[in-house]
């Protein structure tokens, strides 16, 4: 068999396979676009293409399970018995259309963009404790779990998550049954953490701060949307989207405010991998790639994207007015004042007394636990210096673009062991003027 003939056969086979994929998944892709268009029209009356993600075979999942793709398939649902598609039109039910699709004018939309172990749960609680905000903790978890449960690829997880967030910011849960199910029948502590504004209606006979042994009620679409509409601001905390560019459609369509939370990569690493502090030669393992390789890649990505997000958010006109850089260390040193700055940025005005009280109670005491939000914050931000040895700290500084990231964000390198361990020598400085487009140092603190 000649090479030319063999090449011809391979080419034809690939072409046929691609054609099969397009024909098989075209209805799903088409209905996905239909859902997005109808959701936006029903919420804001805007044209179909204003500031929304563009879905195509190149950037949207072609095979998502029924429980998740109700958001992707628009008004099409598959009948299990026959396998045929039937049309489910929410307009045929005026009550469901009005309550679930809704017409609530867009208020303030906020996202806390962070990675694990950077203090995002604490920052989220300054909104969660405010009765005027509809705060949602990591709504991407149920989406991710649903995909995993049905052995679906997570390649397009972030794009699907953006679509989900677009609906939530508009109080539209028409096709988010899997999310409402994830909030139903949970204990009171879970509700207070995941969606605190639903607590009073779901757990009417329970007291806040109780044992958490009793289960709350079921979340109905009507109940969720009513609570969502009542609040002037909708805030989502997420560690599942790392790049501000993913939020551009929401910035354009909902005027989304992005709080970019960062932390010294040495402190983030010490908090993320507690076991590393009792392992000998950790720095050598990091350099060798067995620290693990996953952790090394995580650091490379974290430092690189932190720089990219800062440059994009600070300098590009599309983002500049909707971007707020927040260092974990500044929140730790003066949580009261920094919270007020965050409230000013998001348009929430003065910090309520209830929030100020919660901040005082949760930064003046210590409660053990890896995921606890109760710490002596002025001490915690430097605790990594007691945990890491000098070689490990230097190894982290030298991973990828972490040294460059530290310079841009005001994190000082360690010189030697005594410099690392002596907390009277600060490793936090104002962001250098040449890297400070937003005059960050004029209202932040160092220590």
Coordinates of C-alpha atoms in Angstrom, one line a residue:
X1 CA 0.0 0.0 0.0
X2 CA 1.5 3.3 -1.1
X3 CA 2.0 6.2 1.4
X4 CA -0.2 8.4 -0.7
X5 CA -3.1 6.0 -0.5
X6 CA -2.6 5.4 3.2
X7 CA -2.7 9.2 3.8
X8 CA -5.9 9.4 1.8
X9 CA -7.6 6.8 3.9
X10 CA -6.6 8.4 7.1
X11 CA -7.8 11.8 5.9
X12 CA -11.2 10.5 4.8
X13 CA -11.6 8.6 8.2
X14 CA -10.9 11.7 10.2
X15 CA -13.2 13.8 8.1
X16 CA -16.0 11.3 8.5
X17 CA -15.5 11.2 12.3
X18 CA -15.6 15.0 12.6
X19 CA -18.7 15.1 10.4
X20 CA -20.3 12.5 12.7
X21 CA -19.6 14.6 15.8
X22 CA -21.0 17.8 14.2
X23 CA -24.2 16.1 13.1
X24 CA -24.7 14.3 16.4
X25 CA -24.2 17.3 18.6
X26 CA -25.5 20.1 16.5
X27 CA -28.9 20.2 18.2
X28 CA -27.3 20.4 21.6
X29 CA -25.1 23.3 20.6
X30 CA -27.9 25.1 18.9
X31 CA -30.2 24.8 21.9
X32 CA -27.4 25.9 24.2
X33 CA -27.2 29.1 22.3
X34 CA -31.0 29.4 22.4
X35 CA -31.0 29.1 26.2
X36 CA -28.5 31.8 26.7
X37 CA -30.3 34.2 24.3
X38 CA -33.7 33.5 25.9
X39 CA -32.3 33.9 29.5
X40 CA -30.9 37.3 28.7
X41 CA -33.9 38.5 26.9
X42 CA -36.2 37.5 29.7
X43 CA -34.0 39.1 32.4
X44 CA -32.9 42.3 30.8
X45 CA -34.6 42.9 27.6
X46 CA -31.2 43.3 25.9
X47 CA -30.3 42.0 22.4
X48 CA -29.2 38.4 22.1
X49 CA -25.5 39.0 21.8
X50 CA -24.7 41.7 24.4
X51 CA -21.7 40.7 26.4
X52 CA -22.4 37.0 26.5
X53 CA -20.1 34.0 25.9
X54 CA -20.0 32.7 22.4
X55 CA -20.7 29.0 22.3
X56 CA -19.5 26.9 19.4
X57 CA -18.1 23.4 18.8
X58 CA -14.7 24.9 19.7
X59 CA -15.6 26.3 23.1
X60 CA -18.6 24.5 24.5
X61 CA -19.0 21.0 25.8
X62 CA -20.7 18.8 23.2
X63 CA -21.8 16.0 25.7
X64 CA -23.1 17.2 29.0
X65 CA -25.4 15.0 31.2
X66 CA -29.1 15.8 31.2
X67 CA -29.1 17.2 34.8
X68 CA -26.5 19.7 33.8
X69 CA -27.4 20.4 30.2
X70 CA -30.9 21.6 31.1
X71 CA -29.0 24.9 31.3
X72 CA -27.3 24.1 28.0
X73 CA -30.2 22.7 26.1
X74 CA -32.5 25.6 26.5
X75 CA -36.1 24.4 26.3
X76 CA -35.4 21.0 25.0
X77 CA -35.6 17.9 27.3
X78 CA -35.0 14.3 26.4
X79 CA -37.8 11.8 27.2
X80 CA -36.2 8.7 28.7
X81 CA -38.7 6.3 27.3
X82 CA -38.4 7.2 23.6
X83 CA -35.2 9.2 23.4
X84 CA -37.0 11.8 21.4
X85 CA -36.8 15.5 22.2
X86 CA -39.8 17.3 23.5
X87 CA -40.3 21.0 23.9
X88 CA -40.8 22.4 27.3
X89 CA -41.8 26.0 27.1
X90 CA -41.6 27.9 30.3
X91 CA -43.8 30.6 28.7
X92 CA -46.7 28.2 28.9
X93 CA -46.6 28.6 32.6
X94 CA -46.9 32.3 33.4
X95 CA -46.2 31.8 37.1
X96 CA -43.1 29.7 36.5
X97 CA -41.9 32.1 33.8
X98 CA -42.4 35.2 36.0
X99 CA -40.9 33.8 39.2
X100 CA -38.1 31.6 37.8
X101 CA -37.1 33.6 34.8
X102 CA -38.0 36.8 36.5
X103 CA -37.6 40.5 35.5
X104 CA -35.6 41.8 38.4
X105 CA -33.4 44.8 37.4
X106 CA -29.7 44.0 37.8
X107 CA -28.3 45.3 41.0
X108 CA -24.7 45.0 42.1
X109 CA -22.9 41.8 40.9
X110 CA -19.7 40.8 42.6
X111 CA -17.3 37.9 42.3
X112 CA -14.4 37.0 44.6
X113 CA -11.8 35.5 42.3
X114 CA -9.3 33.6 44.3
X115 CA -7.4 30.2 44.7
X116 CA -7.4 27.8 47.6
X117 CA -5.9 28.9 50.8
X118 CA -5.8 32.7 50.1
X119 CA -8.5 33.7 52.7
X120 CA -11.4 33.7 50.3
X121 CA -13.8 32.2 52.8
X122 CA -13.2 35.0 55.2
X123 CA -13.6 37.7 52.5
X124 CA -16.8 36.0 51.4
X125 CA -18.2 36.2 54.9
X126 CA -18.0 40.0 55.0
X127 CA -20.7 39.7 52.4
X128 CA -22.4 36.7 53.8
X129 CA -22.9 38.5 57.1
X130 CA -24.7 41.4 55.4
X131 CA -28.4 41.0 55.2
X132 CA -28.6 43.1 52.1
X133 CA -26.5 40.8 50.0
X134 CA -27.4 37.5 48.4
X135 CA -24.2 35.6 48.9
X136 CA -23.4 32.2 47.3
X137 CA -20.4 30.1 48.4
X138 CA -18.8 28.1 45.5
X139 CA -21.9 27.4 43.4
X140 CA -19.5 25.7 40.9
X141 CA -19.1 22.7 43.3
X142 CA -22.5 21.2 42.5
X143 CA -21.9 21.7 38.7
X144 CA -18.5 20.0 39.0
X145 CA -19.9 17.2 41.1
X146 CA -22.7 16.6 38.6
X147 CA -20.2 16.4 35.7
X148 CA -18.0 14.0 37.6
X149 CA -20.9 11.8 38.7
X150 CA -21.8 11.2 35.1
X151 CA -18.3 10.8 33.8
X152 CA -18.4 14.0 31.8
X153 CA -15.3 15.8 30.7
X154 CA -14.4 18.9 32.8
X155 CA -12.6 20.5 29.8
X156 CA -15.4 23.0 29.4
X157 CA -16.3 23.3 33.1
X158 CA -15.3 27.0 33.3
X159 CA -17.4 28.0 30.3
X160 CA -20.4 26.2 31.7
X161 CA -19.7 27.8 35.1
X162 CA -19.7 31.3 33.5
X163 CA -23.1 30.5 32.0
X164 CA -24.4 29.3 35.3
X165 CA -23.1 32.5 37.1
X166 CA -24.7 34.6 34.4
X167 CA -28.1 33.1 35.3
X168 CA -27.5 33.4 39.1
X169 CA -26.6 37.1 38.8
X170 CA -30.0 37.5 37.1
X171 CA -31.8 35.4 39.7
X172 CA -32.7 33.0 36.9
X173 CA -32.7 29.3 38.0
X174 CA -34.9 28.0 35.3
X175 CA -32.4 25.3 34.3
X176 CA -30.4 25.0 37.5
X177 CA -32.4 22.2 39.2
X178 CA -29.2 20.4 40.0
X179 CA -28.0 23.4 42.0
X180 CA -31.2 23.9 43.9
X181 CA -31.1 20.2 44.7
X182 CA -27.6 20.6 46.2
X183 CA -29.0 23.1 48.7
X184 CA -32.0 21.1 49.7
X185 CA -32.2 18.9 52.8
X186 CA -28.9 20.2 54.2
X187 CA -28.0 20.9 57.8
X188 CA -28.2 24.5 59.0
X189 CA -24.4 25.1 59.0
X190 CA -24.2 24.1 55.4
X191 CA -27.0 26.6 54.5
X192 CA -25.4 29.3 56.5
X193 CA -22.2 28.8 54.6
X194 CA -23.5 28.1 51.1
X195 CA -26.5 30.5 50.8
X196 CA -27.1 32.3 54.1
X197 CA -30.0 34.4 52.9
X198 CA -32.0 31.2 52.5
X199 CA -31.6 30.2 56.1
X200 CA -34.7 31.9 57.6
X201 CA -37.0 30.4 55.0
X202 CA -35.4 26.9 54.9
X203 CA -34.7 26.5 58.6
X204 CA -37.5 28.5 60.3
X205 CA -37.5 26.6 63.5
X206 CA -33.7 26.5 64.0
X207 CA -31.4 28.8 65.7
X208 CA -28.2 30.1 64.2
X209 CA -25.2 28.5 65.7
X210 CA -27.0 25.4 66.7
X211 CA -25.7 21.8 66.6
X212 CA -26.3 21.4 62.9
X213 CA -27.8 18.0 63.4
X214 CA -31.2 18.9 62.0
X215 CA -31.9 19.2 58.3
X216 CA -33.5 22.2 56.6
X217 CA -36.2 22.2 54.0
X218 CA -36.2 21.9 50.2
X219 CA -35.2 24.8 48.0
X220 CA -37.9 25.6 45.5
X221 CA -37.2 27.9 42.5
X222 CA -39.8 30.3 43.7
X223 CA -38.3 30.6 47.2
X224 CA -34.8 31.0 45.8
X225 CA -35.7 33.7 43.3
X226 CA -37.8 35.7 45.8
X227 CA -34.9 35.8 48.2
X228 CA -32.5 36.7 45.4
X229 CA -34.6 39.5 44.1
X230 CA -35.0 41.1 47.6
X231 CA -31.2 41.9 47.9
X232 CA -29.4 44.8 46.4
X233 CA -26.2 42.8 45.7
X234 CA -25.4 39.3 44.5
X235 CA -22.0 38.0 45.5
X236 CA -20.3 34.8 44.4
X237 CA -17.1 33.4 45.9
X238 CA -15.2 31.1 43.6
X239 CA -11.8 29.4 43.4
X240 CA -12.7 27.6 40.2
X241 CA -12.0 30.4 37.7
X242 CA -8.5 31.8 37.8
X243 CA -8.4 34.3 34.9
X244 CA -10.2 37.6 34.8
X245 CA -10.7 37.3 31.1
X246 CA -13.3 34.6 31.7
X247 CA -15.4 37.2 33.4
X248 CA -15.4 39.8 30.6
X249 CA -18.9 38.7 29.3
X250 CA -20.3 39.2 32.8
X251 CA -18.5 42.5 33.2
X252 CA -20.1 43.7 30.0
X253 CA -23.6 42.3 30.6
X254 CA -24.0 42.7 34.4
X255 CA -21.3 45.3 35.3
X256 CA -19.7 42.6 37.4
X257 CA -17.2 43.8 40.0
X258 CA -14.2 41.5 40.3
X259 CA -12.3 41.3 43.6
X260 CA -8.9 39.7 42.8
X261 CA -7.6 38.1 46.0
X262 CA -3.9 37.2 46.2
X263 CA -1.6 35.9 48.9
X264 CA 2.2 35.5 49.3
X265 CA 2.9 32.3 47.4
X266 CA 5.0 31.1 50.4
X267 CA 2.2 31.5 52.8
X268 CA -0.3 30.0 50.3
X269 CA 1.9 27.0 49.9
X270 CA 2.5 26.5 53.6
X271 CA -1.3 26.6 54.2
X272 CA -2.2 24.4 51.2
X273 CA 0.3 21.7 52.0
X274 CA 0.5 21.4 55.9
X275 CA 2.3 18.1 55.6
X276 CA 5.3 19.6 53.9
X277 CA 6.3 21.3 57.2
X278 CA 7.4 18.0 58.8
X279 CA 9.1 16.5 55.8
X280 CA 12.8 16.7 55.5
X281 CA 14.4 18.2 52.4
X282 CA 11.1 19.6 51.2
X283 CA 12.9 22.2 49.0
X284 CA 14.9 19.5 47.2
X285 CA 11.7 17.6 46.5
X286 CA 10.1 20.8 45.2
X287 CA 13.1 21.4 42.8
X288 CA 13.1 17.8 41.7
X289 CA 9.4 17.9 40.9
X290 CA 8.3 15.3 43.5
X291 CA 7.2 18.0 45.9
X292 CA 4.8 17.0 44.2
X293 CA 4.9 17.9 40.5
X294 CA 1.2 18.9 40.9
X295 CA 2.1 21.4 43.6
X296 CA 5.0 22.8 41.5
X297 CA 2.7 23.2 38.5
X298 CA 0.1 24.8 40.8
X299 CA 2.7 27.4 41.9
X300 CA 3.8 28.1 38.4
X301 CA 0.2 28.7 37.3
X302 CA -0.7 30.7 40.4
X303 CA 2.2 33.2 40.1
X304 CA 1.8 33.6 36.4
X305 CA -1.9 34.1 36.4
X306 CA -1.7 36.5 39.4
X307 CA 0.6 38.7 37.3
X308 CA -1.6 38.4 34.2
X309 CA -4.8 39.2 36.1
X310 CA -3.2 42.3 37.8
X311 CA -1.9 43.6 34.5
X312 CA -5.3 43.0 32.7
X313 CA -7.4 44.3 35.5
X314 CA -5.3 47.4 36.2
X315 CA -4.5 48.6 32.7
X316 CA -7.1 47.5 30.2
X317 CA -10.0 49.9 29.9
X318 CA -12.6 47.1 29.7
X319 CA -11.7 45.9 33.2
X320 CA -10.1 48.8 35.0
X321 CA -13.3 50.2 36.7
X322 CA -14.5 46.7 37.6
X323 CA -11.3 45.4 39.2
X324 CA -10.2 45.5 42.8
X325 CA -6.8 44.0 43.9
X326 CA -6.9 42.7 47.4
X327 CA -3.9 41.3 49.3
X328 CA -4.7 38.7 51.9
X329 CA -2.1 40.3 54.2
X330 CA -3.8 43.7 54.1
X331 CA -7.1 42.2 55.1
X332 CA -5.4 40.4 57.9
X333 CA -3.7 43.6 59.2
X334 CA -6.7 45.9 59.1
X335 CA -9.8 44.0 58.3
X336 CA -12.2 46.8 59.3
X337 CA -10.8 49.5 57.0
X338 CA -10.1 47.1 54.1
X339 CA -13.7 45.9 54.3
X340 CA -15.0 49.4 54.0
X341 CA -12.8 49.9 50.9
X342 CA -14.3 46.7 49.4
X343 CA -17.8 48.0 50.2
X344 CA -17.0 51.3 48.6
X345 CA -15.8 49.5 45.5
X346 CA -18.9 47.3 45.3
X347 CA -21.3 50.1 45.9
X348 CA -22.6 48.8 49.2
X349 CA -21.8 51.9 51.2
X350 CA -21.1 51.8 54.9
X351 CA -20.3 48.5 56.5
X352 CA -23.2 47.4 58.7
X353 CA -22.7 47.1 62.4
X354 CA -23.5 43.3 62.2
X355 CA -20.6 42.8 59.8
X356 CA -18.2 44.9 61.9
X357 CA -19.1 42.9 64.9
X358 CA -18.5 39.6 63.1
X359 CA -15.1 40.9 61.9
X360 CA -14.1 41.8 65.5
X361 CA -15.3 38.4 66.8
X362 CA -13.5 36.4 64.1
X363 CA -10.2 38.2 64.1
X364 CA -9.6 38.6 67.8
X365 CA -9.9 35.0 68.7
X366 CA -8.6 31.6 67.6
X367 CA -10.5 28.6 66.6
X368 CA -8.4 25.6 65.4
X369 CA -9.2 24.0 62.1
X370 CA -7.7 24.0 58.6
X371 CA -10.8 25.7 57.1
X372 CA -11.7 27.9 60.1
X373 CA -12.5 31.6 59.4
X374 CA -11.8 32.4 63.1
X375 CA -8.1 33.3 63.7
X376 CA -6.0 36.1 65.2
X377 CA -5.6 37.6 61.7
X378 CA -2.8 40.0 62.5
X379 CA -0.7 37.0 63.5
X380 CA -1.9 34.4 61.0
X381 CA -0.6 36.2 57.9
X382 CA 3.0 35.6 59.0
X383 CA 2.6 32.2 60.5
X384 CA 4.1 30.5 57.5
X385 CA 7.5 31.9 58.5
X386 CA 7.5 29.6 61.5
X387 CA 6.5 26.6 59.4
X388 CA 8.8 26.8 56.4
X389 CA 12.6 26.3 56.5
X390 CA 14.8 28.7 54.6
X391 CA 15.5 26.3 51.7
X392 CA 11.9 25.7 51.2
X393 CA 11.0 29.4 51.2
X394 CA 13.8 30.1 48.6
X395 CA 12.7 27.2 46.5
X396 CA 9.1 28.6 46.3
X397 CA 10.5 32.0 45.4
X398 CA 12.4 30.5 42.5
X399 CA 9.5 28.5 41.0
X400 CA 8.3 29.8 37.6
X401 CA 7.5 33.5 37.8
X402 CA 7.0 33.6 41.5
X403 CA 9.9 35.9 42.1
X404 CA 8.5 38.4 39.6
X405 CA 5.0 38.0 41.1
X406 CA 6.4 38.8 44.6
X407 CA 8.2 41.9 43.3
X408 CA 5.0 43.2 41.7
X409 CA 2.8 42.5 44.7
X410 CA 5.2 43.8 47.4
X411 CA 6.3 40.4 48.9
X412 CA 10.0 40.6 49.9
X413 CA 12.4 37.7 49.4
X414 CA 14.1 36.1 52.4
X415 CA 17.9 36.6 52.7
X416 CA 18.8 33.9 55.2
X417 CA 17.4 31.8 58.0
X418 CA 17.5 34.5 60.7
X419 CA 15.7 37.0 58.3
X420 CA 13.0 34.4 57.7
X421 CA 12.4 33.5 61.4
X422 CA 12.6 37.0 62.9
X423 CA 9.1 38.4 62.6
X424 CA 10.3 41.9 63.4
X425 CA 11.8 42.0 59.9
X426 CA 8.8 42.6 57.6
X427 CA 8.4 40.6 54.4
X428 CA 5.5 42.7 53.2
X429 CA 6.0 46.1 51.6
X430 CA 3.8 48.5 49.7
X431 CA 3.3 47.6 46.0
X432 CA 6.2 49.3 44.2
X433 CA 5.1 52.5 42.5
X434 CA 6.1 51.3 39.0
X435 CA 3.7 48.4 39.4
X436 CA 0.9 50.3 41.2
X437 CA -1.5 51.7 38.6
X438 CA -4.3 52.0 41.2
X439 CA -2.2 53.8 43.9
X440 CA -2.6 50.7 46.1
X441 CA -0.1 51.8 48.6
X442 CA -2.1 55.0 49.4
X443 CA -4.7 53.0 51.4
X444 CA -3.0 49.7 52.3
X445 CA -0.8 48.8 55.2
X446 CA 2.4 47.0 55.6
X447 CA 3.9 44.9 58.5

